[in-house]
Short mmCIF file of C-alpha atoms in Angstrom, two decimals:
data_model
loop_
_atom_site.label_atom_id
_atom_site.label_comp_id
_atom_site.label_asym_id
_atom_site.label_seq_id
_atom_site.Cartn_x
_atom_site.Cartn_y
_atom_site.Cartn_z
CA UNK A 1 -25.59 18.45 -3.49
CA UNK A 2 -27.66 16.22 -1.18
CA UNK A 3 -30.72 18.19 1.23
CA UNK A 4 -28.89 16.88 4.24
CA UNK A 5 -25.44 18.31 2.91
CA UNK A 6 -27.12 21.91 2.13
CA UNK A 7 -29.09 21.86 5.55
CA UNK A 8 -25.75 20.85 7.80
CA UNK A 9 -23.76 23.32 5.51
CA UNK A 10 -26.45 26.23 5.64
CA UNK A 11 -28.20 28.05 2.77
CA UNK A 12 -27.01 31.10 3.67
CA UNK A 13 -23.71 31.17 2.02
CA UNK A 14 -24.90 33.94 -0.63
CA UNK A 15 -23.50 37.26 -0.08
CA UNK A 16 -25.43 39.17 2.31
CA UNK A 17 -26.88 41.99 1.10
CA UNK A 18 -26.86 40.89 -2.81
CA UNK A 19 -29.81 40.22 -4.78
CA UNK A 20 -29.75 38.03 -8.15
CA UNK A 21 -29.35 41.18 -10.11
CA UNK A 22 -25.97 41.96 -7.91
CA UNK A 23 -27.91 45.03 -6.32
CA UNK A 24 -26.89 45.75 -2.78
CA UNK A 25 -29.68 46.28 -0.20
CA UNK A 26 -30.23 46.06 3.66
CA UNK A 27 -32.54 43.51 4.45
CA UNK A 28 -34.47 46.33 6.18
CA UNK A 29 -35.15 48.23 2.75
CA UNK A 30 -36.24 44.94 0.85
CA UNK A 31 -38.46 43.90 3.40
CA UNK A 32 -40.09 47.85 3.63
CA UNK A 33 -40.45 47.82 -0.15
CA UNK A 34 -41.92 43.97 -0.14
CA UNK A 35 -45.22 45.06 -0.41
CA UNK A 36 -46.20 45.12 3.44
CA UNK A 37 -47.47 48.70 3.03
CA UNK A 38 -51.38 47.57 3.68
CA UNK A 39 -50.76 45.60 6.54
CA UNK A 40 -47.52 46.42 8.18
CA UNK A 41 -43.67 47.51 7.77
CA UNK A 42 -40.82 45.89 9.76
CA UNK A 43 -39.39 47.98 12.38
CA UNK A 44 -37.87 51.35 11.27
CA UNK A 45 -40.31 51.28 8.12
CA UNK A 46 -42.70 54.63 8.39
CA UNK A 47 -45.57 52.60 8.27
CA UNK A 48 -45.62 50.40 10.97
CA UNK A 49 -48.55 50.72 13.12
CA UNK A 50 -48.68 51.54 16.99
CA UNK A 51 -48.83 48.42 19.45
CA UNK A 52 -50.30 47.41 22.75
CA UNK A 53 -48.14 46.03 25.16
CA UNK A 54 -49.57 42.56 26.42
CA UNK A 55 -50.12 42.28 29.84
CA UNK A 56 -47.63 39.64 31.48
CA UNK A 57 -49.06 40.08 34.95
CA UNK A 58 -50.62 36.65 34.61
CA UNK A 59 -47.67 34.85 33.90
CA UNK A 60 -44.61 37.11 35.90
CA UNK A 61 -45.24 36.11 39.60
CA UNK A 62 -42.90 33.18 41.48
CA UNK A 63 -43.67 29.92 40.88
CA UNK A 64 -45.91 28.65 43.89
CA UNK A 65 -44.07 26.87 46.78
CA UNK A 66 -46.02 23.50 45.67
CA UNK A 67 -44.18 22.81 42.91
CA UNK A 68 -43.54 24.01 39.01
CA UNK A 69 -46.51 25.16 37.34
CA UNK A 70 -46.10 25.88 33.15
CA UNK A 71 -46.62 29.50 31.87
CA UNK A 72 -48.94 30.59 30.93
CA UNK A 73 -51.15 28.71 33.64
CA UNK A 74 -54.35 28.01 32.21
CA UNK A 75 -56.59 25.08 31.49
CA UNK A 76 -56.97 25.88 27.51
CA UNK A 77 -53.07 26.84 26.64
CA UNK A 78 -51.04 24.53 25.65
CA UNK A 79 -47.82 25.03 23.08
CA UNK A 80 -44.31 23.55 21.77
CA UNK A 81 -41.84 22.78 25.21
CA UNK A 82 -45.00 23.26 26.84
CA UNK A 83 -44.99 26.76 27.87
CA UNK A 84 -43.24 30.12 27.17
CA UNK A 85 -39.99 29.22 28.80
CA UNK A 86 -39.92 26.38 26.83
CA UNK A 87 -38.84 23.55 29.43
CA UNK A 88 -40.16 20.57 27.81
CA UNK A 89 -40.68 19.43 31.65
CA UNK A 90 -43.81 16.99 32.96
CA UNK A 91 -43.45 16.54 36.41
CA UNK A 92 -47.19 14.90 37.10
CA UNK A 93 -46.29 12.43 34.19
CA UNK A 94 -44.74 9.14 34.39
CA UNK A 95 -43.56 6.74 31.78
CA UNK A 96 -44.38 3.00 32.03
CA UNK A 97 -41.62 0.48 32.71
CA UNK A 98 -42.27 -1.29 29.22
CA UNK A 99 -44.25 0.14 26.23
CA UNK A 100 -46.12 -1.15 23.04
CA UNK A 101 -47.61 0.65 19.85
CA UNK A 102 -51.10 1.07 20.43
CA UNK A 103 -51.40 2.75 16.96
CA UNK A 104 -49.02 4.59 14.14
CA UNK A 105 -50.77 6.72 11.09
CA UNK A 106 -48.41 7.98 8.25
CA UNK A 107 -48.02 11.77 8.38
CA UNK A 108 -44.12 12.84 7.07
CA UNK A 109 -42.99 12.45 3.73
CA UNK A 110 -40.42 14.95 2.86
CA UNK A 111 -36.83 14.25 3.52
CA UNK A 112 -35.98 17.62 4.70
CA UNK A 113 -33.64 16.89 7.65
CA UNK A 114 -35.08 19.70 10.02
CA UNK A 115 -36.51 18.35 12.85
CA UNK A 116 -40.40 17.15 12.71
CA UNK A 117 -43.23 18.54 13.90
CA UNK A 118 -44.36 17.23 17.42
CA UNK A 119 -47.92 16.19 17.92
CA UNK A 120 -49.65 18.49 20.42
CA UNK A 121 -52.68 17.03 22.32
CA UNK A 122 -55.39 19.60 23.58
CA UNK A 123 -55.46 20.54 27.05
CA UNK A 124 -58.27 18.32 27.31
CA UNK A 125 -56.75 15.19 25.67
CA UNK A 126 -59.23 14.35 23.39
CA UNK A 127 -57.45 15.71 20.22
CA UNK A 128 -53.92 15.16 19.32
CA UNK A 129 -52.87 17.55 16.47
CA UNK A 130 -49.93 15.98 14.11
CA UNK A 131 -48.57 18.53 11.54
CA UNK A 132 -47.46 16.66 8.60
CA UNK A 133 -44.50 18.02 6.45
CA UNK A 134 -46.48 17.36 3.33
CA UNK A 135 -48.57 20.41 4.61
CA UNK A 136 -51.47 18.40 6.16
CA UNK A 137 -52.31 18.70 9.55
CA UNK A 138 -54.24 15.62 11.23
CA UNK A 139 -57.08 15.81 14.10
CA UNK A 140 -56.69 12.03 15.91
CA UNK A 141 -58.10 10.90 18.75
CA UNK A 142 -56.01 9.29 21.65
CA UNK A 143 -56.82 5.44 20.27
CA UNK A 144 -56.04 6.42 16.80
CA UNK A 145 -59.14 7.34 14.94
CA UNK A 146 -59.28 10.44 12.37
CA UNK A 147 -61.65 13.50 13.52
CA UNK A 148 -60.19 15.49 10.28
CA UNK A 149 -57.55 16.33 8.10
CA UNK A 150 -56.53 19.73 6.50
CA UNK A 151 -54.66 20.20 3.61
CA UNK A 152 -52.61 23.74 3.61
CA UNK A 153 -50.76 25.93 1.38
CA UNK A 154 -47.59 24.47 2.85
CA UNK A 155 -47.74 21.78 0.99
CA UNK A 156 -46.10 23.21 -1.99
CA UNK A 157 -43.14 23.63 -0.24
CA UNK A 158 -41.79 21.63 3.01
CA UNK A 159 -44.80 21.40 4.80
CA UNK A 160 -44.84 21.64 8.88
CA UNK A 161 -42.02 21.38 10.94
CA UNK A 162 -43.28 23.75 13.75
CA UNK A 163 -45.42 22.45 16.46
CA UNK A 164 -48.69 23.95 17.09
CA UNK A 165 -49.94 26.43 19.56
CA UNK A 166 -53.50 25.71 21.34
CA UNK A 167 -55.48 28.47 22.79
CA UNK A 168 -58.85 27.20 23.90
CA UNK A 169 -60.22 25.57 20.37
CA UNK A 170 -58.00 27.40 18.10
CA UNK A 171 -54.36 25.94 16.90
CA UNK A 172 -51.64 28.54 15.09
CA UNK A 173 -49.19 26.97 13.29
CA UNK A 174 -46.54 28.47 10.97
CA UNK A 175 -45.65 26.37 7.74
CA UNK A 176 -42.56 26.41 5.19
CA UNK A 177 -44.50 28.29 2.98
CA UNK A 178 -43.69 31.45 4.80
CA UNK A 179 -47.32 31.37 6.08
CA UNK A 180 -49.04 31.53 9.23
CA UNK A 181 -52.31 29.31 9.54
CA UNK A 182 -54.99 29.69 12.28
CA UNK A 183 -57.03 26.63 12.27
CA UNK A 184 -60.68 25.57 14.57
CA UNK A 185 -59.94 22.58 16.34
CA UNK A 186 -63.34 21.05 16.69
CA UNK A 187 -64.32 21.30 12.88
CA UNK A 188 -60.85 21.50 11.21
CA UNK A 189 -61.79 24.71 9.02
CA UNK A 190 -59.32 27.52 8.47
CA UNK A 191 -60.08 30.77 10.18
CA UNK A 192 -57.34 32.68 8.99
CA UNK A 193 -53.87 32.70 7.04
CA UNK A 194 -51.58 35.13 6.55
CA UNK A 195 -50.02 35.96 3.15
CA UNK A 196 -46.11 36.15 2.06
CA UNK A 197 -46.72 39.81 1.64
CA UNK A 198 -47.78 40.25 5.17
CA UNK A 199 -44.27 38.77 6.40
CA UNK A 200 -42.51 40.76 3.88
CA UNK A 201 -41.56 37.74 1.47
CA UNK A 202 -40.86 35.33 4.13
CA UNK A 203 -40.07 31.91 2.74
CA UNK A 204 -40.70 29.52 5.33
CA UNK A 205 -41.55 29.81 9.32
CA UNK A 206 -40.04 26.80 11.32
CA UNK A 207 -40.38 28.27 14.70
CA UNK A 208 -43.46 27.37 16.80
CA UNK A 209 -45.35 30.44 17.96
CA UNK A 210 -45.34 31.54 21.68
CA UNK A 211 -48.94 32.66 22.76
CA UNK A 212 -49.39 35.47 25.53
CA UNK A 213 -52.46 37.33 26.10
CA UNK A 214 -53.76 37.76 22.40
CA UNK A 215 -50.42 37.88 20.74
CA UNK A 216 -48.45 35.21 19.05
CA UNK A 217 -44.53 35.49 18.38
CA UNK A 218 -42.29 33.76 15.95
CA UNK A 219 -39.57 33.84 13.74
CA UNK A 220 -39.70 33.81 9.97
CA UNK A 221 -36.86 33.03 7.44
CA UNK A 222 -36.00 35.02 4.41
CA UNK A 223 -33.18 34.50 1.35
CA UNK A 224 -31.24 36.77 -0.71
CA UNK A 225 -29.76 38.01 1.93
CA UNK A 226 -30.36 35.04 3.87
CA UNK A 227 -31.91 36.63 7.13
CA UNK A 228 -34.75 36.63 9.64
CA UNK A 229 -37.04 38.46 11.33
CA UNK A 230 -38.94 38.34 15.10
CA UNK A 231 -42.71 39.02 14.61
CA UNK A 232 -45.64 39.75 16.82
CA UNK A 233 -49.13 38.74 15.24
CA UNK A 234 -52.85 39.57 16.51
CA UNK A 235 -54.26 36.16 17.39
CA UNK A 236 -57.84 37.06 16.59
CA UNK A 237 -56.95 38.16 13.36
CA UNK A 238 -53.79 37.30 11.98
CA UNK A 239 -52.51 40.87 11.60
CA UNK A 240 -48.65 41.58 12.11
CA UNK A 241 -48.21 44.31 14.58
CA UNK A 242 -44.86 44.61 15.16
CA UNK A 243 -41.66 43.06 13.49
CA UNK A 244 -37.54 43.44 14.04
CA UNK A 245 -35.58 42.37 11.35
CA UNK A 246 -31.83 42.62 12.58
CA UNK A 247 -31.66 38.56 12.55
CA UNK A 248 -29.02 37.13 10.49
CA UNK A 249 -28.99 33.37 8.86
CA UNK A 250 -32.69 32.24 8.50
CA UNK A 251 -33.36 31.39 11.96
CA UNK A 252 -35.48 28.15 13.02
CA UNK A 253 -35.64 28.53 16.98
CA UNK A 254 -38.72 29.44 18.76
CA UNK A 255 -39.18 32.50 20.67
CA UNK A 256 -38.97 31.65 24.57
CA UNK A 257 -40.34 34.31 26.81
CA UNK A 258 -39.34 35.15 30.47
CA UNK A 259 -42.27 37.54 31.82
CA UNK A 260 -40.59 37.43 35.22
CA UNK A 261 -36.98 38.80 33.82
CA UNK A 262 -38.94 40.43 31.20
CA UNK A 263 -36.85 39.12 28.30
CA UNK A 264 -37.40 37.11 24.81
CA UNK A 265 -34.82 35.26 22.94
CA UNK A 266 -34.12 33.21 20.44
CA UNK A 267 -31.06 32.14 17.86
CA UNK A 268 -30.02 31.88 14.39
CA UNK A 269 -27.80 30.03 11.61
CA UNK A 270 -25.82 33.16 12.38
CA UNK A 271 -24.32 31.39 15.68
CA UNK A 272 -26.03 34.34 17.33
CA UNK A 273 -28.55 34.64 20.37
CA UNK A 274 -30.74 37.76 20.01
CA UNK A 275 -32.55 39.13 23.46
CA UNK A 276 -35.29 41.68 23.53
CA UNK A 277 -36.85 43.31 26.51
CA UNK A 278 -40.34 42.14 27.16
CA UNK A 279 -43.21 43.18 26.62
CA UNK A 280 -41.61 46.41 25.07
CA UNK A 281 -39.62 44.73 22.57
CA UNK A 282 -36.73 46.97 22.69
CA UNK A 283 -33.44 45.12 21.68
CA UNK A 284 -31.46 44.00 24.42
CA UNK A 285 -28.42 42.11 23.51
CA UNK A 286 -26.64 39.60 21.42
CA UNK A 287 -24.10 36.89 21.99
CA UNK A 288 -22.13 35.26 19.11
CA UNK A 289 -21.63 31.73 19.71
CA UNK A 290 -18.16 29.88 18.52
CA UNK A 291 -16.23 33.25 19.06
CA UNK A 292 -14.96 34.79 15.77
CA UNK A 293 -15.02 31.84 13.77
CA UNK A 294 -16.66 28.66 13.61
CA UNK A 295 -14.74 25.30 14.30
CA UNK A 296 -13.91 24.76 10.61
CA UNK A 297 -13.29 28.51 9.88
CA UNK A 298 -15.53 29.16 7.19
CA UNK A 299 -16.58 32.66 6.63
CA UNK A 300 -20.10 33.19 5.54
CA UNK A 301 -22.43 36.08 4.26
CA UNK A 302 -19.27 38.73 3.79
CA UNK A 303 -18.05 37.94 7.10
CA UNK A 304 -21.30 38.45 9.19
CA UNK A 305 -21.51 34.92 10.82
CA UNK A 306 -19.54 31.84 10.54
CA UNK A 307 -20.32 28.12 9.47
CA UNK A 308 -20.23 26.02 12.38
CA UNK A 309 -21.59 28.03 15.02
CA UNK A 310 -25.61 27.84 14.18
CA UNK A 311 -27.97 27.80 16.57
CA UNK A 312 -31.07 25.53 15.41
CA UNK A 313 -32.81 24.68 18.96
CA UNK A 314 -35.06 26.35 21.06
CA UNK A 315 -33.31 28.49 23.89
CA UNK A 316 -35.24 27.63 27.38
CA UNK A 317 -35.01 30.59 29.78
CA UNK A 318 -34.59 29.47 33.55
CA UNK A 319 -33.16 31.09 36.41
CA UNK A 320 -32.30 34.06 35.28
CA UNK A 321 -30.44 32.92 32.15
CA UNK A 322 -30.73 31.35 28.78
CA UNK A 323 -29.59 27.75 27.78
CA UNK A 324 -28.19 27.48 24.49
CA UNK A 325 -26.46 24.99 22.26
CA UNK A 326 -24.67 25.33 19.45
CA UNK A 327 -22.78 23.78 16.47
CA UNK A 328 -19.49 24.86 17.57
CA UNK A 329 -20.13 21.76 20.14
CA UNK A 330 -20.49 23.90 23.43
CA UNK A 331 -23.50 24.35 25.41
CA UNK A 332 -23.87 27.72 26.91
CA UNK A 333 -25.78 29.48 30.05
CA UNK A 334 -25.98 33.08 29.44
CA UNK A 335 -26.93 35.71 31.75
CA UNK A 336 -30.35 37.22 30.48
CA UNK A 337 -29.65 40.46 31.79
CA UNK A 338 -26.60 41.05 29.45
CA UNK A 339 -25.69 38.14 27.62
CA UNK A 340 -22.78 37.42 29.06
CA UNK A 341 -21.40 33.79 29.20
CA UNK A 342 -21.64 32.49 32.71
CA UNK A 343 -20.24 28.84 31.55
CA UNK A 344 -20.11 26.65 28.67
CA UNK A 345 -19.42 23.00 28.34
CA UNK A 346 -17.44 21.13 25.59
CA UNK A 347 -19.56 18.14 24.14
CA UNK A 348 -17.17 17.58 21.03
CA UNK A 349 -19.77 17.75 18.30
CA UNK A 350 -22.60 19.76 17.42
CA UNK A 351 -25.59 20.66 19.32
CA UNK A 352 -29.16 21.16 17.71
CA UNK A 353 -31.33 19.60 19.75
CA UNK A 354 -34.19 21.49 22.15
CA UNK A 355 -32.98 20.48 25.70
CA UNK A 356 -35.08 20.08 28.64
CA UNK A 357 -34.89 21.74 31.85
CA UNK A 358 -36.25 20.45 35.12
CA UNK A 359 -36.85 24.05 37.30
CA UNK A 360 -37.44 22.33 40.63
CA UNK A 361 -33.97 20.63 40.69
CA UNK A 362 -31.61 22.79 38.55
CA UNK A 363 -30.85 20.30 35.60
CA UNK A 364 -30.85 20.86 32.03
CA UNK A 365 -30.71 17.40 29.77
CA UNK A 366 -28.63 17.98 26.48
CA UNK A 367 -28.46 15.92 23.28
CA UNK A 368 -26.10 16.37 20.30
CA UNK A 369 -24.23 14.91 17.37
CA UNK A 370 -21.86 12.77 19.54
CA UNK A 371 -24.82 10.26 20.23
CA UNK A 372 -25.18 11.07 23.92
CA UNK A 373 -27.77 12.71 26.12
CA UNK A 374 -26.32 14.87 29.28
CA UNK A 375 -27.57 16.08 32.53
CA UNK A 376 -26.16 19.25 33.29
CA UNK A 377 -26.23 21.04 36.59
CA UNK A 378 -27.90 24.74 35.63
CA UNK A 379 -26.01 26.69 38.36
CA UNK A 380 -22.65 24.97 37.23
CA UNK A 381 -22.52 23.13 33.92
CA UNK A 382 -21.14 19.97 35.76
CA UNK A 383 -21.96 17.17 34.00
CA UNK A 384 -24.27 14.57 36.45
CA UNK A 385 -24.51 11.63 33.71
CA UNK A 386 -23.95 10.72 30.12
CA UNK A 387 -26.23 8.13 28.51
CA UNK A 388 -25.23 6.93 24.84
CA UNK A 389 -28.54 6.74 22.64
CA UNK A 390 -26.81 5.18 19.28
CA UNK A 391 -27.41 7.89 16.96
CA UNK A 392 -27.59 12.05 16.30
CA UNK A 393 -30.11 13.57 18.71
CA UNK A 394 -31.74 16.98 16.78
CA UNK A 395 -34.85 16.83 17.96
CA UNK A 396 -36.51 17.78 21.34
CA UNK A 397 -35.79 16.22 24.61
CA UNK A 398 -38.51 15.82 27.40
CA UNK A 399 -38.42 15.35 30.91
CA UNK A 400 -41.23 13.56 32.83
CA UNK A 401 -41.45 12.79 37.08
CA UNK A 402 -39.19 9.63 36.54
CA UNK A 403 -37.62 9.57 32.93
CA UNK A 404 -36.02 11.36 29.92
CA UNK A 405 -37.43 10.91 26.84
CA UNK A 406 -35.27 11.40 23.41
CA UNK A 407 -35.59 10.06 19.95
CA UNK A 408 -32.30 9.00 18.06
CA UNK A 409 -31.04 8.72 14.15
CA UNK A 410 -30.84 5.47 14.99
CA UNK A 411 -34.45 4.93 14.68
CA UNK A 412 -35.22 4.24 18.21
CA UNK A 413 -37.45 6.21 20.56
CA UNK A 414 -35.51 5.88 24.05
CA UNK A 415 -36.57 6.17 27.77
CA UNK A 416 -33.55 7.24 30.08
CA UNK A 417 -33.89 7.15 33.73
CA UNK A 418 -34.01 10.93 34.89
CA UNK A 419 -31.63 10.08 37.93
CA UNK A 420 -29.04 8.18 36.62
CA UNK A 421 -29.27 8.08 32.65
CA UNK A 422 -29.55 4.20 32.71
CA UNK A 423 -31.89 3.24 29.75
CA UNK A 424 -35.12 1.94 30.84
CA UNK A 425 -36.18 0.93 27.40
CA UNK A 426 -35.94 2.00 23.62
CA UNK A 427 -38.41 0.88 20.89
CA UNK A 428 -37.48 0.75 17.38
CA UNK A 429 -39.26 2.81 14.59
CA UNK A 430 -38.82 3.26 10.50
CA UNK A 431 -37.33 6.51 10.55
CA UNK A 432 -35.18 8.90 12.15
CA UNK A 433 -36.87 9.97 15.62
CA UNK A 434 -37.05 13.80 15.39
CA UNK A 435 -40.22 15.29 17.07
CA UNK A 436 -40.48 15.37 20.73
CA UNK A 437 -42.30 12.74 22.65
CA UNK A 438 -45.23 14.11 24.57
CA UNK A 439 -46.93 12.29 27.48
CA UNK A 440 -50.66 12.45 28.15
CA UNK A 441 -52.88 10.64 30.26
CA UNK A 442 -50.89 7.42 30.10
CA UNK A 443 -49.93 7.64 26.38
CA UNK A 444 -46.95 8.78 24.63
CA UNK A 445 -46.91 10.58 21.01
CA UNK A 446 -43.99 11.29 18.74
CA UNK A 447 -43.06 11.26 14.98
CA UNK A 448 -40.43 10.22 12.98
CA UNK A 449 -38.80 11.08 9.57
CA UNK A 450 -39.52 9.04 6.30
CA UNK A 451 -37.35 6.31 4.93
CA UNK A 452 -35.79 7.18 1.86
CA UNK A 453 -33.44 5.58 -0.84
CA UNK A 454 -30.33 7.01 -2.11
CA UNK A 455 -30.94 10.35 0.04
CA UNK A 456 -27.61 10.99 0.23
CA UNK A 457 -26.61 10.20 -2.69
CA UNK A 458 -26.26 12.93 -5.44
CA UNK A 459 -25.82 10.56 -8.37
CA UNK A 460 -29.27 8.71 -7.68
CA UNK A 461 -32.61 9.77 -7.45
CA UNK A 462 -33.81 9.78 -3.99
CA UNK A 463 -37.08 7.46 -3.54
CA UNK A 464 -39.62 7.11 -0.56
CA UNK A 465 -39.40 4.00 0.70
CA UNK A 466 -41.94 4.45 3.50
CA UNK A 467 -43.79 7.35 4.80
CA UNK A 468 -42.79 8.41 8.62
CA UNK A 469 -45.55 7.88 10.93
CA UNK A 470 -46.82 9.62 14.12
CA UNK A 471 -47.09 6.83 17.21
CA UNK A 472 -48.69 6.20 20.23
CA UNK A 473 -47.48 3.88 22.96
CA UNK A 474 -49.06 2.74 25.60
CA UNK A 475 -48.25 0.25 28.60
CA UNK A 476 -47.28 -2.84 27.67
CA UNK A 477 -49.11 -4.74 30.48
#
């Protein structure tokens, strides 16, 4: 089976709780005995240490009347989708009417079809961090010079697909080797990295960390059985301080946190949205997308979940609600208080991208496998516009002051008018554009997947034709 087919099938087809020897264990039993006693046990394990609640007071207030402020607000904090609520919203940035490539550099060489890591500028804009799927982190100046590169152990698997969280001079990122890394940005030196036993034998961390008050929050993936766990980590030391292993189906989304509502949410390949109270991390509720069965009706994991309802995209939280795309072809608004469905929109095809939200106008922007981007009213789910983009959308959508930026499987990055969806421009690349596009100081940064020969042919050897590159676009004056 090709890697693409395996990714879209989901690797969780093994029976839940069954080891290679045919013995049955709960996920909790497996992880409690996976060598974690020296560091931490999962929720419910006897050696779980006490934890101190993070202070949410700095980010729990109302949005100021003068406009949107990403949370946590601060001059030295930057993270995936721009903040804890994961809006992907840049109201102070405008997009040029025409663009050209100022520079590009090769970063991605692995065929895995998960969305590629999004370039992350430091808050001062002086360094752009690009995490590649070869396990190498690149630090690049805005004009394209390499400051340093760091090769990590993630290169022995599928490298990096998550995006760094930046706090001061430190970047935090999880790898597909199941480990988390803290890197000194000025020097490129490794500050700390976790070990597999500290995460109970995780096989991958595809989610991007959320940071608040000295703590990191991310989800890790496991196999045999296919499971996941939400983790809290001390950002200074890399020591895990709490975890919950109730997730099924090897989760990819990044946790979103609404401190005002007091909730943390994420999703997984089981088609379930999971929600915890925050900061107590007491479990609150779950919601099953796709009803009792996915659209293709194929049961998975002994009936624990169904192929066809996977939730791959990060779930933004806004207006007391969570906004969720699913492989069941629907996009949902869920009440954060109890997880009840408030509305859903039928796109007719898989939705796995990361939506963007304009919190000032109450609009959510959604892309999917139907080759379209849609603007939906967050209160009602009504469609405001729909725009074709030539190919599947599996990466992150970015909203700016005037433009929606979105990459497509047709190898183009699109700029759409935020009000009408009309195409402003598109720029061609080499591979599928599956990272987010990030505007900063008049420049746009994004990354693409490598170009492969025979990638979908099971009978032929897959060959890398061209590496995927990270790009910087500037105004074409």
